[in-house]
Amino acid sequence: MDKKYVYLFQEGKASMRDLLGGKGANLAEMTQIGLPVPPGFTITTEACNEYYSNGEIFPEGIWEQVWPALAEVEAASGKLFGDKKNPLLVSVRSGAKFSMPGMMDTVLNLGLNDDTVEALAANTQNERFAWDCYRRFIQMFGDVVLEVEHYNFEQILESAKEKQGVRYDSELSAESLKWMVIEYKKKIERKTGKPFPMDPRAQLMEAVLAVFRSWNNDRANVYRKINGIPHEIGTAVNVQSMVFGNMGSDSGTGVAFTRNPSTGESALYGEYLMNAQGEDVVAGIRTPNPIATLAKENQEIYQQFVDFSKRLEGHYRDMQDIEFTIERGKLYMLQTRNGKRTASAAIRVAVELFHEGVITKEEAIMRIEPDQLEHLLHRRMDTDAKLQVLAKGLPASPGAASGRIVLSAEEAERLGNLGEKVILVRTETTPDDIRGILAAQGILTSRGGMTSHAAVVSRHMGKPAVCGCDALKIDYTQGLVVIDGVEYPHGTIMSIDGATGRVIKGEVSMVDPELSEGFKEFLGWADEISRLRVMANADSPTEASNARDFGAVGIGLTRTEHMFMDPERIPIVQDMILAQTLEDREDALAKLLPMQEEDFYGILKAMQGFPVTIRLLDPPLHEFLPHSEELVVDITKLRMSKADPGSLHDKESLLRNVRALSELNPMLGHRGCRLGVSFPEITVMQARAIFQASARLLKEGYDIHPEVMIPLIMGKEEFIMMRKLVDDTAAEVMSEQNVHIHYKVGTMIEVPRAALLADEIGKVADFFSFGTNDLTQMTMGLSRDDAQGKFLPIYLDKKLMKTDPFVVLDRDGVGKLIGIGVNLGRSTNPKLGLGICGEHGGEPNSVEFCHIVGLDYVSCSPFRVPIARLAAAQAAIKNQGK
Ligand code: ADP
Ligand code: MG
Ligand code: MG
């Protein structure tokens, strides 16, 4: 049998998304469950893929399947395609597996020509309506299929209004519309060299071709790249019998979500327009009415719509985004899909669906992309800030942003890429603006509702947006906006609050987010399900308590060098480094000791009840000294000025020291435990600070769990030497203070040799923490700083690597080494604690690997803790029974 390229709606189902695309599969599913869907059929994604693999030629036999399907639609609708008495009109709609706003616009009213338009007029007894459909069709077909630019039609529309002396499209008479049709056709013939196609079948074939071609257009390619959608999956084409929302005041069209896509609140949420067609609602041409007012306009239809949307939500077990049209008092369903939503809405919906008994906890957990949570951890406006509110629009996408206003996507992209904060201000946005939206901090539009392009895309990206801000007048030619008669040139700093719709003058101070109760409950489920514990990397008491608030159960990494970098301490640290004798060095260390003790006291206290892993000093010493170039400049100046020979001498000896300490390859140089090997007194000072702080806290009644971590070992020998310093110091402090401190000593595994000798090290260490930043550098022989901005992008581009190994852990290589380290370590020490503290600890894919390889915990930056908790739960669910 020949391959099946065409499926009637009654032949498909929701599970056939690969073949029918999302829109086609759901139209089929809605047909199956008995909802009123205008009849139609879907041409498969496979046909599109073959079109491309054949060298842009339609697959053989495709039309032999299309025409019989069309005949079925004719039979179901009681109309005939191209018929001069009772013509069938169709829409041609693209639809890939994933919804892609970057693709072809839908063509409505296809099948109209100079004859069928007369029949439509006669049958509806509405000449104006028929000619309005016809001129819209020519315009859409001309624009979308024949690629005659939109403005050509706009010009004709404007002159028609001028000629008739009216302001709105809806006031145009049948005569004016007829005139426009003639002008449109002339324009198309002039632009394309061919007359507008009058044969409906030819129109259909051309439209299908245009959908296939649109799969490869710029917008679609950019959209796929940004969203990681594969290029090879192709698009389907849906051909569907038309229903008309523009047949008068008892007709209309709209879109609605079954729950609020910004907040997740369980209430129907949407917009509609009476006497309108197609995308009038989302295009922002007229400002639509909220769906609730439909109840007043037509209670029966509203109730029916409420019932249908409940049915759809129950059927799909998720929040739906629905498109509908009312034709002369009869409701039709035109599309449904799982609705896009903000992160906070996603969580609220998942939590409430669980409480409603619709989904399980595990399903709720799997519904949220961990990276999506990032948006929730975004800042909002400080409630105490004094705000100069200029205007108010619709709260289209939550979050707040400040930046310079720019009036074009290109400008937003250019400045955004330079690191400038900008707010993109447009009348409305289109898919062509996508790069600019991506580069901007926030979006502000003067037209369009909550379901306009700007609103939908911003919510999806987690960008703040305010839409439909009527008070805002944009003057593109002069490059300024006007609010209440005041001009603000582009470049003016403004702020928007997407949660309330406010537009504010100047920059506004922001505050950190708090987790909602629902979010906490949700993350609680994640903790129930996951095996991995999530700790945080934190270097100060504030960071530690932030991490606690986000649910961290300990600190997996405290970097003590950050404490040394404090400007007040730098001179003492420099004395320590430059000391020529042990005595001098111990003097400096004695000054640092109480400061370090305070640091550890604060962190241990903030994290009481949980382990705190403190890593001993790691970076090369010259990082604490001034740059040699700066010193050379200073010395030259001092020489020229013939100033005090003493200070010249000091600078010169400093320079000698800086030069002596500088390294050709600091990453592989005198750092980590190598510092402690050369200067044991530094290690002893740090250990003393840790244990003295611990002793104080224990006496004050705190439950504390200090863990000392030795960095950058190559094998057990260094570890044993360092551990002895720590243990001896602990014993000293305990006897001095007369307390018992329970502590652990472990190591970072970040040199490949240490992973390979993990069995030996496991015998003497209490825990391992895989330092995957360095481990990746050393395993791959890649310096992160030299690679990331330079040749790594080329590697990614040439597909030598799938992802940046400093972002997503390289499972094949670095991961294999971790696996070896885990197994060898546990083989000699079954109680060995195992974790990871590189930046990978907060990246979902890497977290999954940590689960699989059998680690006990991951540690990441405080703001990524919720992300890691969710990723850990998802890893447990995905790898159940493995
Ligand atoms: P998109 O992928 O951009 O959402 P659609 O294919 O859903 O595009 O079409 C956009 C709009 O066109 C729909 O929301 C609907 O209002 C209108 N439309 C599409 N098909 C029909 C039809 N058969 N009858 C009436 N209106 C239609
Ligand atoms: Mg569209
Ligand atoms: Mg749609």
PDB file of C-alpha atoms in Angstrom, residues 444-579:
ATOM      1  CA  LEU A 444       6.490  47.129  26.949  1.00  0.00           C
ATOM      2  CA  THR A 445       3.773  47.389  24.283  1.00  0.00           C
ATOM      3  CA  SER A 446       1.095  49.986  23.750  1.00  0.00           C
ATOM      4  CA  ARG A 447      -1.414  47.635  22.155  1.00  0.00           C
ATOM      5  CA  GLY A 448      -2.506  44.036  22.401  1.00  0.00           C
ATOM      6  CA  GLY A 449      -3.908  42.006  25.251  1.00  0.00           C
ATOM      7  CA  MET A 450      -2.769  39.294  27.604  1.00  0.00           C
ATOM      8  CA  THR A 451      -2.635  36.826  24.740  1.00  0.00           C
ATOM      9  CA  SER A 452      -0.765  39.072  22.319  1.00  0.00           C
ATOM     10  CA  HIS A 453       2.513  37.897  20.851  1.00  0.00           C
ATOM     11  CA  ALA A 454       4.573  40.003  23.268  1.00  0.00           C
ATOM     12  CA  ALA A 455       2.719  38.608  26.283  1.00  0.00           C
ATOM     13  CA  VAL A 456       2.893  34.961  25.262  1.00  0.00           C
ATOM     14  CA  VAL A 457       6.546  35.028  24.264  1.00  0.00           C
ATOM     15  CA  SER A 458       7.629  36.968  27.364  1.00  0.00           C
ATOM     16  CA  ARG A 459       5.892  34.599  29.724  1.00  0.00           C
ATOM     17  CA  HIS A 460       7.510  31.713  27.969  1.00  0.00           C
ATOM     18  CA  MET A 461      10.953  33.273  28.293  1.00  0.00           C
ATOM     19  CA  GLY A 462      10.312  34.422  31.849  1.00  0.00           C
ATOM     20  CA  LYS A 463      10.800  38.070  30.883  1.00  0.00           C
ATOM     21  CA  PRO A 464       8.836  40.822  32.525  1.00  0.00           C
ATOM     22  CA  ALA A 465       6.273  42.392  30.160  1.00  0.00           C
ATOM     23  CA  VAL A 466       3.621  45.076  30.294  1.00  0.00           C
ATOM     24  CA  CYS A 467       1.244  45.080  27.319  1.00  0.00           C
ATOM     25  CA  GLY A 468      -1.637  47.144  25.985  1.00  0.00           C
ATOM     26  CA  CYS A 469      -0.452  50.297  27.713  1.00  0.00           C
ATOM     27  CA  ASP A 470      -2.816  52.716  25.931  1.00  0.00           C
ATOM     28  CA  ALA A 471      -1.352  55.826  27.508  1.00  0.00           C
ATOM     29  CA  LEU A 472       1.893  55.183  25.693  1.00  0.00           C
ATOM     30  CA  LYS A 473       2.236  56.817  22.275  1.00  0.00           C
ATOM     31  CA  ILE A 474       5.246  55.725  20.285  1.00  0.00           C
ATOM     32  CA  ASP A 475       6.759  57.935  17.643  1.00  0.00           C
ATOM     33  CA  TYR A 476       9.159  55.739  15.733  1.00  0.00           C
ATOM     34  CA  THR A 477      10.268  58.429  13.303  1.00  0.00           C
ATOM     35  CA  GLN A 478      11.354  60.823  16.054  1.00  0.00           C
ATOM     36  CA  GLY A 479      12.588  57.981  18.257  1.00  0.00           C
ATOM     37  CA  LEU A 480      10.589  58.878  21.341  1.00  0.00           C
ATOM     38  CA  VAL A 481       7.563  57.922  23.381  1.00  0.00           C
ATOM     39  CA  VAL A 482       4.926  60.262  24.729  1.00  0.00           C
ATOM     40  CA  ILE A 483       3.040  59.669  27.967  1.00  0.00           C
ATOM     41  CA  ASP A 484       0.541  62.292  29.157  1.00  0.00           C
ATOM     42  CA  GLY A 485       2.009  64.793  26.759  1.00  0.00           C
ATOM     43  CA  VAL A 486       5.562  64.358  28.078  1.00  0.00           C
ATOM     44  CA  GLU A 487       8.214  63.214  25.622  1.00  0.00           C
ATOM     45  CA  TYR A 488      10.753  60.564  26.612  1.00  0.00           C
ATOM     46  CA  PRO A 489      13.465  60.056  24.000  1.00  0.00           C
ATOM     47  CA  HIS A 490      14.803  56.559  23.407  1.00  0.00           C
ATOM     48  CA  GLY A 491      17.622  55.877  25.855  1.00  0.00           C
ATOM     49  CA  THR A 492      15.576  57.211  28.800  1.00  0.00           C
ATOM     50  CA  ILE A 493      15.715  54.862  31.764  1.00  0.00           C
ATOM     51  CA  MET A 494      12.370  53.368  32.720  1.00  0.00           C
ATOM     52  CA  SER A 495      11.161  50.417  34.734  1.00  0.00           C
ATOM     53  CA  ILE A 496       8.274  48.056  34.224  1.00  0.00           C
ATOM     54  CA  ASP A 497       6.529  45.818  36.697  1.00  0.00           C
ATOM     55  CA  GLY A 498       5.049  42.867  34.872  1.00  0.00           C
ATOM     56  CA  ALA A 499       3.178  41.722  37.959  1.00  0.00           C
ATOM     57  CA  THR A 500       1.066  44.876  38.205  1.00  0.00           C
ATOM     58  CA  GLY A 501       1.386  46.443  34.751  1.00  0.00           C
ATOM     59  CA  ARG A 502       3.017  49.604  36.038  1.00  0.00           C
ATOM     60  CA  VAL A 503       5.371  51.677  33.911  1.00  0.00           C
ATOM     61  CA  ILE A 504       7.733  53.665  36.090  1.00  0.00           C
ATOM     62  CA  LYS A 505      10.142  56.513  35.486  1.00  0.00           C
ATOM     63  CA  GLY A 506      13.808  55.851  36.197  1.00  0.00           C
ATOM     64  CA  GLU A 507      15.523  52.941  37.818  1.00  0.00           C
ATOM     65  CA  VAL A 508      13.837  51.108  40.694  1.00  0.00           C
ATOM     66  CA  SER A 509      15.449  49.147  43.498  1.00  0.00           C
ATOM     67  CA  MET A 510      14.576  45.479  43.510  1.00  0.00           C
ATOM     68  CA  VAL A 511      14.279  42.845  46.215  1.00  0.00           C
ATOM     69  CA  ASP A 512      14.952  39.147  46.256  1.00  0.00           C
ATOM     70  CA  PRO A 513      12.024  36.809  45.805  1.00  0.00           C
ATOM     71  CA  GLU A 514      10.360  34.711  48.466  1.00  0.00           C
ATOM     72  CA  LEU A 515       9.115  31.209  47.864  1.00  0.00           C
ATOM     73  CA  SER A 516       5.322  30.791  47.886  1.00  0.00           C
ATOM     74  CA  GLU A 517       3.678  28.188  50.101  1.00  0.00           C
ATOM     75  CA  GLY A 518       2.770  26.133  47.043  1.00  0.00           C
ATOM     76  CA  PHE A 519       6.355  26.239  45.852  1.00  0.00           C
ATOM     77  CA  LYS A 520       7.594  25.066  49.258  1.00  0.00           C
ATOM     78  CA  GLU A 521       5.084  22.225  49.267  1.00  0.00           C
ATOM     79  CA  PHE A 522       6.153  21.268  45.763  1.00  0.00           C
ATOM     80  CA  LEU A 523       9.850  21.263  46.670  1.00  0.00           C
ATOM     81  CA  GLY A 524       8.956  19.235  49.761  1.00  0.00           C
ATOM     82  CA  TRP A 525       7.626  16.531  47.443  1.00  0.00           C
ATOM     83  CA  ALA A 526      10.855  16.751  45.493  1.00  0.00           C
ATOM     84  CA  ASP A 527      12.831  16.075  48.674  1.00  0.00           C
ATOM     85  CA  GLU A 528      10.589  13.103  49.536  1.00  0.00           C
ATOM     86  CA  ILE A 529      11.286  11.580  46.153  1.00  0.00           C
ATOM     87  CA  SER A 530      14.968  12.316  45.666  1.00  0.00           C
ATOM     88  CA  ARG A 531      17.900  10.376  47.017  1.00  0.00           C
ATOM     89  CA  LEU A 532      20.503  13.109  46.519  1.00  0.00           C
ATOM     90  CA  ARG A 533      20.751  15.788  49.180  1.00  0.00           C
ATOM     91  CA  VAL A 534      21.226  19.368  47.996  1.00  0.00           C
ATOM     92  CA  MET A 535      23.757  21.601  49.686  1.00  0.00           C
ATOM     93  CA  ALA A 536      25.019  25.040  48.757  1.00  0.00           C
ATOM     94  CA  ASN A 537      28.281  26.728  47.970  1.00  0.00           C
ATOM     95  CA  ALA A 538      28.380  29.695  50.343  1.00  0.00           C
ATOM     96  CA  ASP A 539      31.154  31.925  51.580  1.00  0.00           C
ATOM     97  CA  SER A 540      29.358  34.165  54.063  1.00  0.00           C
ATOM     98  CA  PRO A 541      26.670  33.917  56.739  1.00  0.00           C
ATOM     99  CA  THR A 542      24.242  35.840  54.494  1.00  0.00           C
ATOM    100  CA  GLU A 543      24.780  33.414  51.637  1.00  0.00           C
ATOM    101  CA  ALA A 544      24.431  30.532  54.061  1.00  0.00           C
ATOM    102  CA  SER A 545      21.076  31.717  55.366  1.00  0.00           C
ATOM    103  CA  ASN A 546      19.897  32.453  51.809  1.00  0.00           C
ATOM    104  CA  ALA A 547      20.783  28.880  50.952  1.00  0.00           C
ATOM    105  CA  ARG A 548      18.878  27.603  53.985  1.00  0.00           C
ATOM    106  CA  ASP A 549      15.797  29.547  52.905  1.00  0.00           C
ATOM    107  CA  PHE A 550      16.015  27.850  49.531  1.00  0.00           C
ATOM    108  CA  GLY A 551      16.172  24.477  51.264  1.00  0.00           C
ATOM    109  CA  ALA A 552      19.872  23.655  51.297  1.00  0.00           C
ATOM    110  CA  VAL A 553      20.712  20.999  53.893  1.00  0.00           C
ATOM    111  CA  GLY A 554      24.261  22.098  54.459  1.00  0.00           C
ATOM    112  CA  ILE A 555      27.194  23.785  52.810  1.00  0.00           C
ATOM    113  CA  GLY A 556      29.164  21.681  50.392  1.00  0.00           C
ATOM    114  CA  LEU A 557      31.809  24.294  49.757  1.00  0.00           C
ATOM    115  CA  THR A 558      33.034  27.370  51.584  1.00  0.00           C
ATOM    116  CA  ARG A 559      35.896  29.020  49.755  1.00  0.00           C
ATOM    117  CA  THR A 560      38.160  30.596  52.328  1.00  0.00           C
ATOM    118  CA  GLU A 561      40.108  32.634  49.779  1.00  0.00           C
ATOM    119  CA  HIS A 562      37.048  34.873  49.348  1.00  0.00           C
ATOM    120  CA  MET A 563      37.534  35.811  52.981  1.00  0.00           C
ATOM    121  CA  PHE A 564      41.157  36.689  52.301  1.00  0.00           C
ATOM    122  CA  MET A 565      40.180  38.991  49.451  1.00  0.00           C
ATOM    123  CA  ASP A 566      38.505  41.457  51.805  1.00  0.00           C
ATOM    124  CA  PRO A 567      40.124  44.890  51.172  1.00  0.00           C
ATOM    125  CA  GLU A 568      40.771  45.410  54.877  1.00  0.00           C
ATOM    126  CA  ARG A 569      42.567  42.134  55.148  1.00  0.00           C
ATOM    127  CA  ILE A 570      44.616  42.298  51.969  1.00  0.00           C
ATOM    128  CA  PRO A 571      47.554  44.168  53.585  1.00  0.00           C
ATOM    129  CA  ILE A 572      47.780  41.509  56.323  1.00  0.00           C
ATOM    130  CA  VAL A 573      47.488  38.733  53.752  1.00  0.00           C
ATOM    131  CA  GLN A 574      50.281  40.398  51.791  1.00  0.00           C
ATOM    132  CA  ASP A 575      52.439  40.531  54.928  1.00  0.00           C
ATOM    133  CA  MET A 576      51.796  36.838  55.377  1.00  0.00           C
ATOM    134  CA  ILE A 577      52.868  36.080  51.827  1.00  0.00           C
ATOM    135  CA  LEU A 578      55.882  38.350  51.749  1.00  0.00           C
ATOM    136  CA  ALA A 579      57.219  37.366  55.178  1.00  0.00           C
TER     137      ALA A 579
END
